[in-house]
Short mmCIF file of C-alpha atoms in Angstrom, two decimals:
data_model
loop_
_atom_site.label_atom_id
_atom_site.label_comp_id
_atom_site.label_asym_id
_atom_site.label_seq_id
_atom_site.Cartn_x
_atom_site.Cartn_y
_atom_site.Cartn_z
CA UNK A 1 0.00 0.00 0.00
CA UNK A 2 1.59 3.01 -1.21
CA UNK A 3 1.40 6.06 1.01
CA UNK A 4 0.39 9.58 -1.08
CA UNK A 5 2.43 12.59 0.06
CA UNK A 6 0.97 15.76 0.70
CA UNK A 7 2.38 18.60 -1.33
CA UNK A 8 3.88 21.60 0.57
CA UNK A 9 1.87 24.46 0.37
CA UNK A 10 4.10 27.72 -1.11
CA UNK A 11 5.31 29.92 1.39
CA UNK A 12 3.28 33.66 0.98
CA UNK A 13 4.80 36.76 2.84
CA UNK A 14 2.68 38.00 5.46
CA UNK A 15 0.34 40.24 4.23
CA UNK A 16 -0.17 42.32 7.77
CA UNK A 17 3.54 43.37 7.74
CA UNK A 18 3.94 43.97 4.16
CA UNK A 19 1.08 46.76 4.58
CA UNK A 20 2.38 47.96 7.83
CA UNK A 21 5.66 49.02 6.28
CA UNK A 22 3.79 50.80 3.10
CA UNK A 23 1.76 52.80 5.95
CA UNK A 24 4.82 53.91 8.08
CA UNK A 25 6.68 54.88 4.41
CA UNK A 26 3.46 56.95 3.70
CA UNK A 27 3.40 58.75 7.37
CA UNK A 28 7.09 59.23 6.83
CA UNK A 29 6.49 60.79 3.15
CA UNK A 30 3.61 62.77 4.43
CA UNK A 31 5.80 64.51 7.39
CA UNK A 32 8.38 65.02 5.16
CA UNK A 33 6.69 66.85 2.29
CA UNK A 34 3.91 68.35 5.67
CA UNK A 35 7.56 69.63 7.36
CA UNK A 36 8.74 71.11 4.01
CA UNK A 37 5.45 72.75 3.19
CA UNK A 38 5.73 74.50 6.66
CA UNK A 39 9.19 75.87 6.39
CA UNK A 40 8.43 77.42 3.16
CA UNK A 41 5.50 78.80 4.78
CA UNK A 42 5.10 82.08 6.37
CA UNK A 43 3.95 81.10 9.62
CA UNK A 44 7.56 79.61 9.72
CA UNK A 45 9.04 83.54 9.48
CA UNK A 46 9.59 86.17 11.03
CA UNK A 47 6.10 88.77 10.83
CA UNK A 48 6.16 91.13 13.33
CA UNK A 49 9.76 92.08 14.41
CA UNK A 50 10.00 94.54 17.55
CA UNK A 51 12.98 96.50 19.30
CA UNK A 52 11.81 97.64 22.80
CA UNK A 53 14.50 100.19 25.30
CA UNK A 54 16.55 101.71 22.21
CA UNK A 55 16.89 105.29 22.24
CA UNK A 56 20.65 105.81 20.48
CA UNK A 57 20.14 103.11 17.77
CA UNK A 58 17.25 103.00 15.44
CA UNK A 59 15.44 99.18 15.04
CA UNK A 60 17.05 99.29 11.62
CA UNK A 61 20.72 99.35 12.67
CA UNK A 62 19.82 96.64 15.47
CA UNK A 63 18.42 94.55 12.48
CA UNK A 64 21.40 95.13 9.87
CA UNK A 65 23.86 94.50 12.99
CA UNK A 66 21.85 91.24 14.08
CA UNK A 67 20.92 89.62 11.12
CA UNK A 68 17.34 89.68 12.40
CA UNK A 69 14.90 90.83 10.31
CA UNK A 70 11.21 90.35 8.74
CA UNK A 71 11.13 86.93 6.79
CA UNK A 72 14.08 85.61 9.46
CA UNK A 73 13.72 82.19 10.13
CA UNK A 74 11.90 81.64 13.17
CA UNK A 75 12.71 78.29 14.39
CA UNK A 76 16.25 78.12 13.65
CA UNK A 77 17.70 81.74 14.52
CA UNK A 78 20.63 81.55 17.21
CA UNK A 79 19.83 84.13 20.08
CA UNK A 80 23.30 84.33 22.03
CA UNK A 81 24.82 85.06 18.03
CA UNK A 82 21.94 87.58 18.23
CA UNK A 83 22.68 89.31 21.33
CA UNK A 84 26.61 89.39 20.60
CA UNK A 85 26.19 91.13 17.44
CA UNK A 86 24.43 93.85 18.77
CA UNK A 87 26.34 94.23 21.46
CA UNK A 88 29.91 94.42 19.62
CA UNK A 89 28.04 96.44 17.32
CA UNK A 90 27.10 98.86 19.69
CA UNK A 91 29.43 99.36 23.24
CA UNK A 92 26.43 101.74 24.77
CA UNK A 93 24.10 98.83 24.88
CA UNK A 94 24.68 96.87 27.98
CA UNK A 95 22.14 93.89 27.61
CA UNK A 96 20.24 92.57 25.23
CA UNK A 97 16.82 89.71 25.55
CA UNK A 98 14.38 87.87 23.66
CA UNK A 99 10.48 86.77 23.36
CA UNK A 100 9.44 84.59 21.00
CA UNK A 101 5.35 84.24 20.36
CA UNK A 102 4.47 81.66 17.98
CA UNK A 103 3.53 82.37 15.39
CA UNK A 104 6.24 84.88 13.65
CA UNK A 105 6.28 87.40 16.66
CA UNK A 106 9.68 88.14 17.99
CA UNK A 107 10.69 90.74 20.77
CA UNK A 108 14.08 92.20 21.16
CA UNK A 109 14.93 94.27 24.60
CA UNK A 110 17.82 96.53 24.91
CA UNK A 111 18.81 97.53 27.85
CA UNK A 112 21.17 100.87 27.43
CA UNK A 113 23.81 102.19 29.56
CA UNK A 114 22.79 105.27 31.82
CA UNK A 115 24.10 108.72 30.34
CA UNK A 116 25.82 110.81 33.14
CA UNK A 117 27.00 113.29 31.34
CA UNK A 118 27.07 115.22 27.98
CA UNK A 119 29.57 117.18 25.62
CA UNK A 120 28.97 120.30 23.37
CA UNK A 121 31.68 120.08 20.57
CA UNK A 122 33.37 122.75 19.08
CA UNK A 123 30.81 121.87 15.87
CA UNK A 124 27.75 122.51 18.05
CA UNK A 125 27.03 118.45 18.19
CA UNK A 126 26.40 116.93 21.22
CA UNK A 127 27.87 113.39 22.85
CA UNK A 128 26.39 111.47 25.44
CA UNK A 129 28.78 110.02 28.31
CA UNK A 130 27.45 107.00 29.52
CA UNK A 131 28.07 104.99 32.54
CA UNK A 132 30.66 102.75 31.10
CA UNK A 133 32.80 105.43 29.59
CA UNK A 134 31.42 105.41 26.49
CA UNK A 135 30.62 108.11 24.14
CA UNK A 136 27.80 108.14 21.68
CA UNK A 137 27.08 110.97 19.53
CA UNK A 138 23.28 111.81 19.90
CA UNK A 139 20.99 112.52 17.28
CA UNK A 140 19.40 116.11 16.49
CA UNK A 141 16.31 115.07 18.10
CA UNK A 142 17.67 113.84 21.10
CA UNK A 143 19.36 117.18 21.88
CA UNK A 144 16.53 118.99 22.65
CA UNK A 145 16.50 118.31 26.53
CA UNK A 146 19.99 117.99 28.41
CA UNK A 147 18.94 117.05 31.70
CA UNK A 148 22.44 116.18 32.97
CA UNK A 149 25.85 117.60 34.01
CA UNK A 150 27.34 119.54 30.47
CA UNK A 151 30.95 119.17 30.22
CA UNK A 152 33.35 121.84 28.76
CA UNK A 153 36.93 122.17 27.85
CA UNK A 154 37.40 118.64 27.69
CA UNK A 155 39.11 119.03 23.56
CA UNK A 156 42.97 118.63 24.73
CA UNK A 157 43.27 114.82 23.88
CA UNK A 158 45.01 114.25 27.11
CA UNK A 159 41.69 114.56 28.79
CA UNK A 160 40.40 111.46 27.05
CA UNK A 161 40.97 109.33 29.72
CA UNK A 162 39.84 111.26 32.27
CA UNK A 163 37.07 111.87 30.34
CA UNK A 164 36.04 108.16 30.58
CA UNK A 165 37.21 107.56 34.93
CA UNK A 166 34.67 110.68 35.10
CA UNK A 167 31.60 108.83 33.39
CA UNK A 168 31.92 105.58 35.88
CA UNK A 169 32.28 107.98 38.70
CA UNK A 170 29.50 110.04 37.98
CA UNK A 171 27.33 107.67 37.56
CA UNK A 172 27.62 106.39 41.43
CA UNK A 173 26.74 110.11 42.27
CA UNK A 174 22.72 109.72 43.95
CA UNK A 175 20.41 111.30 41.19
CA UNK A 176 19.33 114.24 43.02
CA UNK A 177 22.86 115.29 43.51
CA UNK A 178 23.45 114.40 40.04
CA UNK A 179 20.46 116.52 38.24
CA UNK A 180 21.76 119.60 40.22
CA UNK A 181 24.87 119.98 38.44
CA UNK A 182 25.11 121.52 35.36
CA UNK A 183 28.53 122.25 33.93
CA UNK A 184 31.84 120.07 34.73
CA UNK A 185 34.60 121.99 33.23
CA UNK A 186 38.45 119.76 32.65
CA UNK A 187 40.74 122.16 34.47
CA UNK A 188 43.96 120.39 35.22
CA UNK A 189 46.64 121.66 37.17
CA UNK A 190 50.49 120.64 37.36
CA UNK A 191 49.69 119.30 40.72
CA UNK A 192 46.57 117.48 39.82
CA UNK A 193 46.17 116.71 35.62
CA UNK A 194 42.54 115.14 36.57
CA UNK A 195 41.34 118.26 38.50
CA UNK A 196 37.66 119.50 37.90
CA UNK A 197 35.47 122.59 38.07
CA UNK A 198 32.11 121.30 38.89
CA UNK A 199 29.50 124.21 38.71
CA UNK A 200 25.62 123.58 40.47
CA UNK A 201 22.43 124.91 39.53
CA UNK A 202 21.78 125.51 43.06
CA UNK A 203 24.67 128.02 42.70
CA UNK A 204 28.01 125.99 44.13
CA UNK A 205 31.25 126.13 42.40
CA UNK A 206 33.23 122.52 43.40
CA UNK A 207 36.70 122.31 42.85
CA UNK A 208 37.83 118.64 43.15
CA UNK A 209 39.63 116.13 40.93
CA UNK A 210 38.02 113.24 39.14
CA UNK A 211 39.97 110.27 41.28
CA UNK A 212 38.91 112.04 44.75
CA UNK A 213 35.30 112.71 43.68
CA UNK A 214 33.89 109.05 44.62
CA UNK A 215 35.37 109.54 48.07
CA UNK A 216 34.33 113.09 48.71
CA UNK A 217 31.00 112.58 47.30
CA UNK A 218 29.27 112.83 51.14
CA UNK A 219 30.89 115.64 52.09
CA UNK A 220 29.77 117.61 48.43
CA UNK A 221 26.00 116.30 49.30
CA UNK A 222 26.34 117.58 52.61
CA UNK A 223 27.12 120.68 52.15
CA UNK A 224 24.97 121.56 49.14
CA UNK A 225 22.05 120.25 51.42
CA UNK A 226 22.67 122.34 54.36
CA UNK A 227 24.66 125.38 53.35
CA UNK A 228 23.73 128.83 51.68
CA UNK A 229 25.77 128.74 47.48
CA UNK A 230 29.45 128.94 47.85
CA UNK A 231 32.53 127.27 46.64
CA UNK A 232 33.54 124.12 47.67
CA UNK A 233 37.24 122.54 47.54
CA UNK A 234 37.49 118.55 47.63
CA UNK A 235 41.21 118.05 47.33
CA UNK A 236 43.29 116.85 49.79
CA UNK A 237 41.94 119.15 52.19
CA UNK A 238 38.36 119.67 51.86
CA UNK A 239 37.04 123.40 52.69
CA UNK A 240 34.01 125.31 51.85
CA UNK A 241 33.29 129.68 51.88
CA UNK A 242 30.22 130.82 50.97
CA UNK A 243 30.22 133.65 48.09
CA UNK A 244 29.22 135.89 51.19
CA UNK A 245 32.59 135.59 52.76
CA UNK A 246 34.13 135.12 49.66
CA UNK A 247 33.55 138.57 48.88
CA UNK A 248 34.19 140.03 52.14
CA UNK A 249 37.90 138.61 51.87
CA UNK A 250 38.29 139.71 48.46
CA UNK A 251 37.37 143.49 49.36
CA UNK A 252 39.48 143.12 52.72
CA UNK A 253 42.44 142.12 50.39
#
């Protein structure tokens, strides 16, 4: 008796996996052409740009010096390259942050040194000193209102320097004391190349030298508080005469 074998049946691939694959190629095509569709988009750019806090350079020198600008990308712009640029770019500017809103809104703030101080040049333009020592000439419309200390005679170059101690140590000076002066004159002397003329609107006349005027600072805000206009010396003595006496000695002599 003769036993019939059974024929093998032909292996077929299963079907389930075969179409699993051909869906996860299709999800992977459709993010891929979804992903490019978006970053050629607008909503992927920048659409409303801001610069909030600068008052010495306009939002287009911020956005030639950055980079940033209307139709920047929005997901892939660097913001520490950002912040660097601008502030290389531009020494008065002491910090610099950003918002981003999705979508396209992006929010730059600039954070500017203090100005202390500020220079008429022999051209009639005007400088501002700021707190760091730096110098920024100001624009026409910013010259309107000088509400701080003017400062005169400071064209021999050798004042430069002194120029730039002065700005760091005004800037420590309280406010109040600081909106009462109005004129700081460079008036060195062979003993002291730093020395100062600083004249009040409350009607003083301060003669001191830019390295002693952190230290003598009390004693200047002491007297203007409590004492009739005179003039004050802040070497390395300090002494102070009222324009009363002043003129008595002066008609004595």
């Amino acid at each position: 008796m003769q036993v019939r074998a059974i024929p093998t049946l032909p292996t077929q691939p299963p079907k389930k996996r075969r179409s699993t694959r051909l869906i996860w190629i299709i999800v992977l095509l459709c993010l891929v052409l979804l992903s490019v569709l978006f970053f050629r988009s607008p909503i992927s750019k920048v659409n409303d740009l801001r610069f909030v806090g600068n008052t010495m350079a306009a939002k287009e020198q911020l956005s030639e010096a950055s980079g940033l600008k209307s139709g920047s990308p929005y997901f892939f712009m660097s913001e520490e390259k950002i912040k660097e640029a601008i502030i290389s770019s531009y020494p008065f500017i002491q910090s610099v942050q950003m918002e981003k809103h999705f979508p396209g809104k992006v929010t730059v703030y600039v954070k500017e040194y203090e100005t202390v101080a500020y220079e008429l040049k022999s051209d009639g333009q005007v400088e501002a000193c700021l707190e760091n020592g730096s110098v920024v000439l100001l624009k026409q419309e910013k010259q309107l209102v000088l509400e701080k200390p003017l400062l005169t005679n400071w064209s021999d170059p050798k004042g430069d320097a002194v120029k730039k101690q002065l700005s760091t140590s005004l800037a420590a000076i309280p406010e109040g004391l600081l909106a009462d002066i109005s004129e700081i004159k460079y008036d060195p002397s062979d003993s002291f190349n730093d020395r100062i003329k600083i004249y009040t609107r409350s009607g003083f006349e301060v003669i001191t030298t830019v390295s002693m005027l952190p230290d003598k600072i009390a004693y200047l805000s002491g007297i203007v508080e409590t004492q009739e206009p005179g003039r004050i010396t802040m070497l390395q003595a300090d002494s102070y005469i009222s324009y009363t006496n002043l003129s008595k000695e002066n008609a004595d002599e």
